PDB file of C-alpha atoms in Angstrom:
ATOM      1  CA  MET A   1      -9.841 -19.434  -8.765  1.00 46.00           C
ATOM      2  CA  THR A   2      -6.299 -19.091  -9.813  1.00 50.00           C
ATOM      3  CA  THR A   3      -4.973 -17.354 -11.891  1.00 60.00           C
ATOM      4  CA  PRO A   4      -0.814 -17.920 -12.982  1.00 87.00           C
ATOM      5  CA  TYR A   5       1.705 -15.962 -11.284  1.00 96.00           C
ATOM      6  CA  GLU A   6       5.154 -15.198 -12.179  1.00 97.00           C
ATOM      7  CA  VAL A   7       7.595 -13.326 -10.690  1.00 98.00           C
ATOM      8  CA  ALA A   8       8.913  -9.978 -11.624  1.00 98.00           C
ATOM      9  CA  VAL A   9      11.644  -9.619  -9.176  1.00 98.00           C
ATOM     10  CA  ARG A  10      13.044 -12.237  -7.111  1.00 98.00           C
ATOM     11  CA  ALA A  11      14.153 -10.211  -3.963  1.00 98.00           C
ATOM     12  CA  GLU A  12      14.260 -10.667  -0.132  1.00 98.00           C
ATOM     13  CA  ALA A  13      12.542  -8.207   1.355  1.00 98.00           C
ATOM     14  CA  GLU A  14      12.248  -8.171   4.557  1.00 98.00           C
ATOM     15  CA  LEU A  15       9.217  -6.952   4.371  1.00 98.00           C
ATOM     16  CA  GLY A  16       8.152  -5.863   0.911  1.00 98.00           C
ATOM     17  CA  GLU A  17       5.441  -3.158   0.525  1.00 98.00           C
ATOM     18  CA  GLY A  18       3.547  -0.073  -1.478  1.00 97.00           C
ATOM     19  CA  PRO A  19       3.493  -1.682  -4.841  1.00 98.00           C
ATOM     20  CA  THR A  20       2.749   1.844  -7.168  1.00 98.00           C
ATOM     21  CA  TRP A  21       2.313   2.435 -10.794  1.00 98.00           C
ATOM     22  CA  ASP A  22       4.509   5.666 -12.119  1.00 98.00           C
ATOM     23  CA  ALA A  23       2.481   6.320 -15.430  1.00 97.00           C
ATOM     24  CA  ALA A  24       4.569   9.422 -16.440  1.00 96.00           C
ATOM     25  CA  ALA A  25       8.092   7.067 -15.625  1.00 96.00           C
ATOM     26  CA  GLY A  26       6.734   3.964 -16.647  1.00 97.00           C
ATOM     27  CA  ARG A  27       7.482   1.658 -13.818  1.00 98.00           C
ATOM     28  CA  LEU A  28       6.250   0.255 -10.618  1.00 98.00           C
ATOM     29  CA  LEU A  29       7.627   1.856  -7.484  1.00 98.00           C
ATOM     30  CA  TRP A  30       7.747  -0.513  -4.707  1.00 98.00           C
ATOM     31  CA  ILE A  31       9.310  -0.584  -0.894  1.00 98.00           C
ATOM     32  CA  ASP A  32      10.997  -2.528   1.833  1.00 98.00           C
ATOM     33  CA  ILE A  33       9.564  -1.294   4.966  1.00 98.00           C
ATOM     34  CA  LEU A  34      12.261  -2.524   7.278  1.00 98.00           C
ATOM     35  CA  GLY A  35      14.815  -2.472   4.904  1.00 98.00           C
ATOM     36  CA  SER A  36      14.511   1.136   5.004  1.00 98.00           C
ATOM     37  CA  ARG A  37      14.710   0.927   0.588  1.00 98.00           C
ATOM     38  CA  LEU A  38      12.427   2.804  -2.175  1.00 98.00           C
ATOM     39  CA  HIS A  39      13.045   0.079  -5.292  1.00 98.00           C
ATOM     40  CA  THR A  40      11.567   0.651  -8.843  1.00 98.00           C
ATOM     41  CA  TYR A  41      10.894  -2.283 -11.948  1.00 98.00           C
ATOM     42  CA  ASP A  42      10.821  -1.039 -15.672  1.00 98.00           C
ATOM     43  CA  PRO A  43       8.777  -3.410 -17.006  1.00 98.00           C
ATOM     44  CA  ALA A  44       9.197  -3.250 -20.366  1.00 96.00           C
ATOM     45  CA  THR A  45      13.163  -3.225 -20.111  1.00 97.00           C
ATOM     46  CA  GLY A  46      13.419  -5.086 -17.117  1.00 97.00           C
ATOM     47  CA  ARG A  47      15.097  -2.271 -15.757  1.00 98.00           C
ATOM     48  CA  ARG A  48      15.338  -1.906 -11.315  1.00 98.00           C
ATOM     49  CA  THR A  49      16.755   0.461  -8.904  1.00 97.00           C
ATOM     50  CA  VAL A  50      17.366   0.183  -5.243  1.00 98.00           C
ATOM     51  CA  ARG A  51      17.444   3.572  -3.174  1.00 97.00           C
ATOM     52  CA  ARG A  52      18.156   3.333   0.480  1.00 97.00           C
ATOM     53  CA  THR A  53      16.083   5.447   2.642  1.00 97.00           C
ATOM     54  CA  GLU A  54      17.511   7.433   5.944  1.00 95.00           C
ATOM     55  CA  GLN A  55      14.616   5.952   7.932  1.00 97.00           C
ATOM     56  CA  HIS A  56      11.890   3.282   7.532  1.00 98.00           C
ATOM     57  CA  ILE A  57      10.139   4.073   4.719  1.00 98.00           C
ATOM     58  CA  GLY A  58       6.048   3.384   5.151  1.00 98.00           C
ATOM     59  CA  ALA A  59       4.816   4.673   1.735  1.00 98.00           C
ATOM     60  CA  VAL A  60       5.944   6.502  -2.149  1.00 98.00           C
ATOM     61  CA  ARG A  61       4.288   7.933  -4.574  1.00 98.00           C
ATOM     62  CA  PRO A  62       4.485  10.331  -7.607  1.00 98.00           C
ATOM     63  CA  ARG A  63       3.628  13.397  -7.200  1.00 98.00           C
ATOM     64  CA  ALA A  64       2.168  16.271  -9.390  1.00 96.00           C
ATOM     65  CA  GLY A  65       5.220  18.097 -10.247  1.00 90.00           C
ATOM     66  CA  GLY A  66       7.719  15.332 -10.963  1.00 96.00           C
ATOM     67  CA  GLY A  67       9.468  13.643  -7.903  1.00 97.00           C
ATOM     68  CA  LEU A  68       7.795  11.485  -5.152  1.00 98.00           C
ATOM     69  CA  VAL A  69       6.634  12.035  -1.475  1.00 98.00           C
ATOM     70  CA  LEU A  70       7.540   9.222   0.695  1.00 98.00           C
ATOM     71  CA  ASN A  71       5.248   8.375   4.826  1.00 98.00           C
ATOM     72  CA  LEU A  72       8.793   8.033   6.117  1.00 98.00           C
ATOM     73  CA  ARG A  73       9.460   7.139  10.413  1.00 98.00           C
ATOM     74  CA  ASP A  74       9.334  10.390  11.446  1.00 98.00           C
ATOM     75  CA  GLY A  75       6.905  12.016   8.636  1.00 98.00           C
ATOM     76  CA  ILE A  76       5.872  12.966   5.708  1.00 98.00           C
ATOM     77  CA  GLY A  77       9.316  13.798   2.822  1.00 98.00           C
ATOM     78  CA  LEU A  78       9.459  14.913  -0.644  1.00 98.00           C
ATOM     79  CA  LEU A  79      12.021  13.969  -2.780  1.00 97.00           C
ATOM     80  CA  ASP A  80      11.974  16.378  -5.529  1.00 96.00           C
ATOM     81  CA  PRO A  81      13.135  15.610  -9.486  1.00 95.00           C
ATOM     82  CA  ASP A  82      16.431  16.591  -9.031  1.00 94.00           C
ATOM     83  CA  ASP A  83      16.586  14.044  -6.633  1.00 93.00           C
ATOM     84  CA  ARG A  84      17.108  16.625  -3.103  1.00 96.00           C
ATOM     85  CA  PHE A  85      15.375  15.328   0.072  1.00 97.00           C
ATOM     86  CA  ARG A  86      13.213  17.985   1.981  1.00 97.00           C
ATOM     87  CA  TRP A  87      10.676  17.894   4.769  1.00 98.00           C
ATOM     88  CA  LEU A  88       6.821  18.500   4.327  1.00 98.00           C
ATOM     89  CA  HIS A  89       5.731  17.505   7.750  1.00 98.00           C
ATOM     90  CA  HIS A  90       7.956  16.330  10.471  1.00 98.00           C
ATOM     91  CA  GLU A  91       6.374  15.131  13.166  1.00 96.00           C
ATOM     92  CA  PRO A  92       8.995  12.585  15.320  1.00 98.00           C
ATOM     93  CA  VAL A  93       6.906  10.065  17.633  1.00 97.00           C
ATOM     94  CA  PRO A  94       9.085   7.759  19.849  1.00 98.00           C
ATOM     95  CA  GLY A  95       8.174   4.256  19.180  1.00 98.00           C
ATOM     96  CA  ARG A  96       5.503   5.064  16.415  1.00 98.00           C
ATOM     97  CA  ARG A  97       6.664   4.283  12.089  1.00 98.00           C
ATOM     98  CA  ALA A  98       5.035   4.872   9.148  1.00 98.00           C
ATOM     99  CA  ASN A  99       2.931   2.385   7.404  1.00 98.00           C
ATOM    100  CA  ASP A 100       0.837   2.331   4.199  1.00 98.00           C
ATOM    101  CA  ALA A 101      -0.542   5.515   1.972  1.00 98.00           C
ATOM    102  CA  ALA A 102      -2.432   6.621  -1.110  1.00 98.00           C
ATOM    103  CA  ILE A 103      -3.633   9.503  -2.815  1.00 98.00           C
ATOM    104  CA  ALA A 104      -6.847  11.064  -2.481  1.00 98.00           C
ATOM    105  CA  PRO A 105      -9.226  12.094  -5.716  1.00 98.00           C
ATOM    106  CA  ASP A 106      -8.508  15.812  -4.799  1.00 98.00           C
ATOM    107  CA  GLY A 107      -4.634  15.210  -4.636  1.00 98.00           C
ATOM    108  CA  ALA A 108      -4.537  14.723  -0.828  1.00 98.00           C
ATOM    109  CA  LEU A 109      -2.038  11.799   0.762  1.00 98.00           C
ATOM    110  CA  TRP A 110      -3.981   9.581   3.156  1.00 98.00           C
ATOM    111  CA  ALA A 111      -1.450   8.529   5.578  1.00 98.00           C
ATOM    112  CA  GLY A 112      -1.558   5.831   7.984  1.00 98.00           C
ATOM    113  CA  THR A 113       1.063   5.168  10.870  1.00 98.00           C
ATOM    114  CA  MET A 114       1.348   2.302  13.740  1.00 98.00           C
ATOM    115  CA  ARG A 115       3.675   1.293  16.053  1.00 98.00           C
ATOM    116  CA  TYR A 116       6.309  -0.785  15.972  1.00 98.00           C
ATOM    117  CA  ASP A 117       4.438  -3.082  18.471  1.00 98.00           C
ATOM    118  CA  GLU A 118       1.214  -2.817  16.765  1.00 97.00           C
ATOM    119  CA  ALA A 119      -0.546  -1.665  20.458  1.00 97.00           C
ATOM    120  CA  PRO A 120      -4.112  -1.254  19.401  1.00 96.00           C
ATOM    121  CA  GLY A 121      -5.200   2.487  19.275  1.00 97.00           C
ATOM    122  CA  GLY A 122      -1.584   3.699  18.338  1.00 97.00           C
ATOM    123  CA  GLY A 123      -1.420   5.087  15.609  1.00 98.00           C
ATOM    124  CA  THR A 124      -3.332   7.416  13.190  1.00 98.00           C
ATOM    125  CA  LEU A 125      -4.788   8.069   9.814  1.00 98.00           C
ATOM    126  CA  SER A 126      -3.899  11.552   8.484  1.00 98.00           C
ATOM    127  CA  ARG A 127      -4.763  13.795   5.750  1.00 98.00           C
ATOM    128  CA  VAL A 128      -1.807  15.897   4.150  1.00 98.00           C
ATOM    129  CA  THR A 129      -2.563  18.563   1.352  1.00 98.00           C
ATOM    130  CA  GLY A 130       0.234  19.375  -1.263  1.00 96.00           C
ATOM    131  CA  GLY A 131       1.434  22.455   1.066  1.00 95.00           C
ATOM    132  CA  GLY A 132       1.893  20.549   3.841  1.00 96.00           C
ATOM    133  CA  THR A 133      -1.508  20.985   6.149  1.00 98.00           C
ATOM    134  CA  VAL A 134      -1.752  17.862   7.974  1.00 98.00           C
ATOM    135  CA  GLU A 135      -5.685  16.623   9.291  1.00 98.00           C
ATOM    136  CA  VAL A 136      -5.486  13.391  11.550  1.00 98.00           C
ATOM    137  CA  VAL A 137      -8.887  11.721  10.889  1.00 98.00           C
ATOM    138  CA  LEU A 138      -8.389   8.477  12.815  1.00 98.00           C
ATOM    139  CA  ASP A 139      -7.264   8.408  16.074  1.00 96.00           C
ATOM    140  CA  ASP A 140      -7.644   5.039  17.326  1.00 96.00           C
ATOM    141  CA  VAL A 141      -6.146   2.711  14.778  1.00 98.00           C
ATOM    142  CA  ALA A 142      -3.890  -0.643  15.441  1.00 98.00           C
ATOM    143  CA  VAL A 143      -2.035  -0.879  12.184  1.00 98.00           C
ATOM    144  CA  SER A 144      -2.704   1.615   9.399  1.00 98.00           C
ATOM    145  CA  ASN A 145      -3.230  -0.113   6.058  1.00 98.00           C
ATOM    146  CA  GLY A 146      -4.839  -0.208   2.738  1.00 98.00           C
ATOM    147  CA  THR A 147      -7.207   2.778   1.327  1.00 98.00           C
ATOM    148  CA  GLY A 148      -8.002   3.356  -2.131  1.00 98.00           C
ATOM    149  CA  TRP A 149     -11.383   5.343  -3.449  1.00 98.00           C
ATOM    150  CA  SER A 150     -14.159   3.965  -6.081  1.00 98.00           C
ATOM    151  CA  PRO A 151     -14.668   4.187  -9.189  1.00 98.00           C
ATOM    152  CA  ASP A 152     -16.779   7.169  -8.967  1.00 98.00           C
ATOM    153  CA  GLY A 153     -14.964   8.569  -5.704  1.00 98.00           C
ATOM    154  CA  ARG A 154     -17.339   8.718  -3.650  1.00 98.00           C
ATOM    155  CA  LEU A 155     -16.349   6.157  -1.412  1.00 98.00           C
ATOM    156  CA  MET A 156     -13.404   4.981   0.645  1.00 99.00           C
ATOM    157  CA  TYR A 157     -11.651   2.185   1.359  1.00 99.00           C
ATOM    158  CA  TYR A 158     -10.136   0.906   4.287  1.00 99.00           C
ATOM    159  CA  ILE A 159      -7.902  -1.483   6.379  1.00 98.00           C
ATOM    160  CA  ASP A 160      -6.520  -1.469   9.923  1.00 98.00           C
ATOM    161  CA  SER A 161      -5.294  -4.960   9.705  1.00 98.00           C
ATOM    162  CA  PRO A 162      -5.997  -6.778  13.353  1.00 98.00           C
ATOM    163  CA  THR A 163      -9.970  -6.029  12.731  1.00 98.00           C
ATOM    164  CA  ARG A 164      -9.631  -8.550   9.887  1.00 98.00           C
ATOM    165  CA  ARG A 165     -12.007  -6.074   8.145  1.00 98.00           C
ATOM    166  CA  VAL A 166     -12.530  -4.093   5.469  1.00 98.00           C
ATOM    167  CA  ASP A 167     -13.852  -1.612   5.386  1.00 98.00           C
ATOM    168  CA  VAL A 168     -15.492   1.384   3.716  1.00 98.00           C
ATOM    169  CA  PHE A 169     -16.979   4.794   4.524  1.00 98.00           C
ATOM    170  CA  ASP A 170     -18.567   7.977   2.380  1.00 98.00           C
ATOM    171  CA  TYR A 171     -16.084  10.244   0.886  1.00 98.00           C
ATOM    172  CA  ALA A 172     -16.817  13.699  -0.521  1.00 98.00           C
ATOM    173  CA  ASP A 173     -14.653  16.683  -0.066  1.00 96.00           C
ATOM    174  CA  GLY A 174     -11.620  14.954   1.761  1.00 97.00           C
ATOM    175  CA  ARG A 175     -13.899  13.972   4.852  1.00 98.00           C
ATOM    176  CA  ILE A 176     -15.835  10.405   4.937  1.00 98.00           C
ATOM    177  CA  SER A 177     -18.273   9.364   7.209  1.00 98.00           C
ATOM    178  CA  GLY A 178     -20.450   6.344   7.576  1.00 98.00           C
ATOM    179  CA  ARG A 179     -17.954   3.839   8.347  1.00 98.00           C
ATOM    180  CA  ARG A 180     -19.198   0.511   7.444  1.00 98.00           C
ATOM    181  CA  THR A 181     -17.929  -3.100   6.762  1.00 98.00           C
ATOM    182  CA  LEU A 182     -17.180  -4.607   3.900  1.00 98.00           C
ATOM    183  CA  ALA A 183     -15.824  -7.516   4.147  1.00 98.00           C
ATOM    184  CA  ARG A 184     -14.893  -9.591   7.245  1.00 98.00           C
ATOM    185  CA  ILE A 185     -11.673 -11.860   6.630  1.00 98.00           C
ATOM    186  CA  GLU A 186     -12.097 -15.152   8.134  1.00 98.00           C
ATOM    187  CA  GLU A 187      -9.218 -15.912  11.068  1.00 97.00           C
ATOM    188  CA  SER A 188      -8.055 -18.822   9.245  1.00 97.00           C
ATOM    189  CA  ALA A 189      -7.093 -16.461   5.569  1.00 98.00           C
ATOM    190  CA  GLY A 190      -4.851 -13.964   7.838  1.00 98.00           C
ATOM    191  CA  PHE A 191      -5.008 -10.844   7.590  1.00 98.00           C
ATOM    192  CA  PRO A 192      -6.416  -8.338   5.618  1.00 98.00           C
ATOM    193  CA  ASP A 193      -3.285  -5.658   4.081  1.00 98.00           C
ATOM    194  CA  GLY A 194      -2.827  -3.432   1.195  1.00 98.00           C
ATOM    195  CA  LEU A 195      -5.692  -3.265  -1.185  1.00 98.00           C
ATOM    196  CA  THR A 196      -6.443  -1.462  -4.252  1.00 98.00           C
ATOM    197  CA  VAL A 197      -9.768  -0.667  -6.370  1.00 98.00           C
ATOM    198  CA  ASP A 198      -9.962  -1.825 -10.200  1.00 98.00           C
ATOM    199  CA  ALA A 199     -11.952  -0.318 -12.832  1.00 98.00           C
ATOM    200  CA  GLU A 200     -15.279  -2.639 -12.103  1.00 98.00           C
ATOM    201  CA  GLY A 201     -15.210  -1.393  -8.690  1.00 98.00           C
ATOM    202  CA  CYS A 202     -13.968  -4.120  -6.804  1.00 98.00           C
ATOM    203  CA  VAL A 203     -11.731  -4.010  -4.155  1.00 98.00           C
ATOM    204  CA  TRP A 204      -8.502  -6.543  -4.387  1.00 98.00           C
ATOM    205  CA  VAL A 205      -6.896  -7.612  -0.657  1.00 99.00           C
ATOM    206  CA  ALA A 206      -3.461  -8.354   0.228  1.00 99.00           C
ATOM    207  CA  LEU A 207      -3.696 -11.396   2.611  1.00 98.00           C
ATOM    208  CA  TRP A 208      -0.842 -11.452   5.423  1.00 98.00           C
ATOM    209  CA  GLN A 209      -0.167 -15.012   6.353  1.00 98.00           C
ATOM    210  CA  GLY A 210      -2.717 -15.652   3.872  1.00 98.00           C
ATOM    211  CA  SER A 211      -0.869 -16.425   0.651  1.00 98.00           C
ATOM    212  CA  ALA A 212      -3.523 -15.201  -1.663  1.00 98.00           C
ATOM    213  CA  VAL A 213      -4.679 -12.434  -3.048  1.00 98.00           C
ATOM    214  CA  ARG A 214      -8.530 -12.024  -2.833  1.00 98.00           C
ATOM    215  CA  ARG A 215     -10.952  -9.949  -4.888  1.00 98.00           C
ATOM    216  CA  TYR A 216     -14.568  -8.655  -3.369  1.00 98.00           C
ATOM    217  CA  THR A 217     -16.802  -7.078  -5.506  1.00 98.00           C
ATOM    218  CA  PRO A 218     -18.528  -3.719  -4.991  1.00 98.00           C
ATOM    219  CA  GLY A 219     -21.267  -5.312  -3.069  1.00 98.00           C
ATOM    220  CA  GLY A 220     -18.636  -7.251  -0.795  1.00 98.00           C
ATOM    221  CA  GLU A 221     -18.760 -10.879  -1.806  1.00 98.00           C
ATOM    222  CA  LEU A 222     -15.831 -12.932  -2.468  1.00 98.00           C
ATOM    223  CA  ASP A 223     -15.273 -13.598  -6.428  1.00 95.00           C
ATOM    224  CA  ARG A 224     -11.699 -14.268  -6.596  1.00 97.00           C
ATOM    225  CA  VAL A 225      -8.872 -16.132  -5.067  1.00 97.00           C
ATOM    226  CA  ILE A 226      -5.008 -15.965  -6.343  1.00 97.00           C
ATOM    227  CA  GLU A 227      -2.898 -17.758  -4.619  1.00 97.00           C
ATOM    228  CA  LEU A 228       0.842 -17.086  -4.201  1.00 98.00           C
ATOM    229  CA  PRO A 229       3.656 -19.553  -3.000  1.00 98.00           C
ATOM    230  CA  VAL A 230       4.743 -17.883   0.208  1.00 98.00           C
ATOM    231  CA  PRO A 231       2.753 -17.022   3.111  1.00 98.00           C
ATOM    232  CA  LEU A 232       3.261 -12.858   3.832  1.00 98.00           C
ATOM    233  CA  VAL A 233       1.160 -11.338   1.239  1.00 98.00           C
ATOM    234  CA  THR A 234       1.160  -7.464   2.172  1.00 98.00           C
ATOM    235  CA  ALA A 235       0.082  -5.492  -1.173  1.00 98.00           C
ATOM    236  CA  CYS A 236      -0.919  -4.967  -4.783  1.00 98.00           C
ATOM    237  CA  ALA A 237      -1.924  -2.371  -7.350  1.00 98.00           C
ATOM    238  CA  PHE A 238      -2.297  -2.690 -11.251  1.00 98.00           C
ATOM    239  CA  GLY A 239       0.456  -1.744 -13.542  1.00 98.00           C
ATOM    240  CA  GLY A 240       1.570  -2.107 -17.416  1.00 97.00           C
ATOM    241  CA  ALA A 241       1.297   0.186 -20.232  1.00 91.00           C
ATOM    242  CA  GLY A 242      -2.670  -0.620 -20.221  1.00 96.00           C
ATOM    243  CA  LEU A 243      -3.011  -0.852 -16.276  1.00 98.00           C
ATOM    244  CA  THR A 244      -3.652  -5.118 -16.877  1.00 98.00           C
ATOM    245  CA  ASP A 245      -1.433  -6.564 -14.511  1.00 98.00           C
ATOM    246  CA  LEU A 246      -1.229  -7.018 -10.890  1.00 98.00           C
ATOM    247  CA  TYR A 247       1.791  -6.704  -9.109  1.00 98.00           C
ATOM    248  CA  VAL A 248       1.900  -7.995  -5.078  1.00 98.00           C
ATOM    249  CA  THR A 249       4.626  -7.938  -3.301  1.00 99.00           C
ATOM    250  CA  THR A 250       5.251  -9.840  -0.355  1.00 98.00           C
ATOM    251  CA  ALA A 251       7.931 -10.264   2.959  1.00 98.00           C
ATOM    252  CA  ARG A 252       9.622 -12.430   4.767  1.00 98.00           C
ATOM    253  CA  VAL A 253      10.259 -11.168   8.793  1.00 98.00           C
ATOM    254  CA  GLY A 254       9.860 -12.961  10.898  1.00 97.00           C
ATOM    255  CA  LEU A 255       9.937 -16.707   8.952  1.00 98.00           C
ATOM    256  CA  THR A 256      12.364 -18.909  10.718  1.00 96.00           C
ATOM    257  CA  ASP A 257      12.018 -20.897   6.838  1.00 96.00           C
ATOM    258  CA  PRO A 258      11.076 -18.749   4.510  1.00 97.00           C
ATOM    259  CA  PRO A 259       9.938 -20.219   0.738  1.00 97.00           C
ATOM    260  CA  ALA A 260      13.046 -18.853  -1.286  1.00 96.00           C
ATOM    261  CA  LEU A 261      10.358 -16.303  -3.264  1.00 98.00           C
ATOM    262  CA  ALA A 262       9.500 -14.372   0.169  1.00 98.00           C
ATOM    263  CA  GLY A 263      10.253 -11.319  -0.957  1.00 98.00           C
ATOM    264  CA  SER A 264       9.564 -11.120  -3.674  1.00 98.00           C
ATOM    265  CA  LEU A 265       7.953  -9.110  -6.205  1.00 98.00           C
ATOM    266  CA  PHE A 266       5.364 -11.400  -8.098  1.00 98.00           C
ATOM    267  CA  VAL A 267       3.445 -10.206 -10.806  1.00 98.00           C
ATOM    268  CA  VAL A 268      -0.077 -11.695 -12.729  1.00 98.00           C
ATOM    269  CA  PRO A 269      -0.596 -10.671 -16.543  1.00 97.00           C
ATOM    270  CA  GLY A 270      -3.757 -10.166 -17.599  1.00 97.00           C
ATOM    271  CA  ALA A 271      -5.841 -10.241 -14.030  1.00 97.00           C
ATOM    272  CA  GLY A 272      -8.259  -7.142 -14.687  1.00 97.00           C
ATOM    273  CA  LYS A 273      -8.192  -3.192 -14.973  1.00 98.00           C
ATOM    274  CA  GLY A 274      -7.154  -0.863 -12.986  1.00 98.00           C
ATOM    275  CA  LEU A 275      -8.079   2.572 -12.259  1.00 98.00           C
ATOM    276  CA  ALA A 276      -5.366   5.459 -13.179  1.00 97.00           C
ATOM    277  CA  GLN A 277      -4.033   6.614  -9.761  1.00 96.00           C
ATOM    278  CA  PRO A 278      -4.241  10.365  -8.705  1.00 97.00           C
ATOM    279  CA  VAL A 279      -0.858  11.634  -8.122  1.00 98.00           C
ATOM    280  CA  PHE A 280       0.909  13.864  -5.035  1.00 98.00           C
ATOM    281  CA  ALA A 281      -0.629  17.942  -5.747  1.00 98.00           C
ATOM    282  CA  GLY A 282       2.191  19.159  -3.587  1.00 92.00           C
TER     283      GLY A 282
END
């Protein structure tokens, strides 16, 4: 099934990623990882802002007290409501950078990393509390990517992109167990990248080199495909006042002849119903 899309923001992001609805501000946050840029977009007014970050940025999420938490190359940073920056956790590792991140039901940040050369085992997935305590949860990761929780908070979905799998864990009290496979992405469809979970418990997965977003049921069945006019589809999230519009980021990095819309932010109006997302407890 193909659903009509619109171009929300025409852009040339090198590696557009991490769309996140900031409910308190009524805006969408998204990033360009390799362009070191933090974007905002207000769909009600069309207002956009762009802020350059001092280093590559893997993810951005709202904070409970205002401001933003940033998954950066060298650790976890905080932007305070007055726009001042400070490190919550600073841990530079040569050859490694931040990648996707998500907020768990308890307000902790689950932050992923990867090596620039994408070496197997070079990345991690860590749980970061509001107080700055960091615990490495998975330490044998290549490209840590999409992470999300079921509507009841009892399951966590996770993607390590080169595995071509969407995995699911049991989740309780900040701990995961019982890893198993929800869905496998066939080679011809590209690699799974970012994900989001909707109010029905279905998992939407962006497909890098696949020109599409797929929705899988909680049982792992493919039941919907949204095709896009660019090959590098990176991540997706529901936004807008009713959380019914699906925003999709894309990239153009490495393309010798990129399509005109590569690197733009797309939106699929009325695609479904998203879940209100927790904010970082720090």
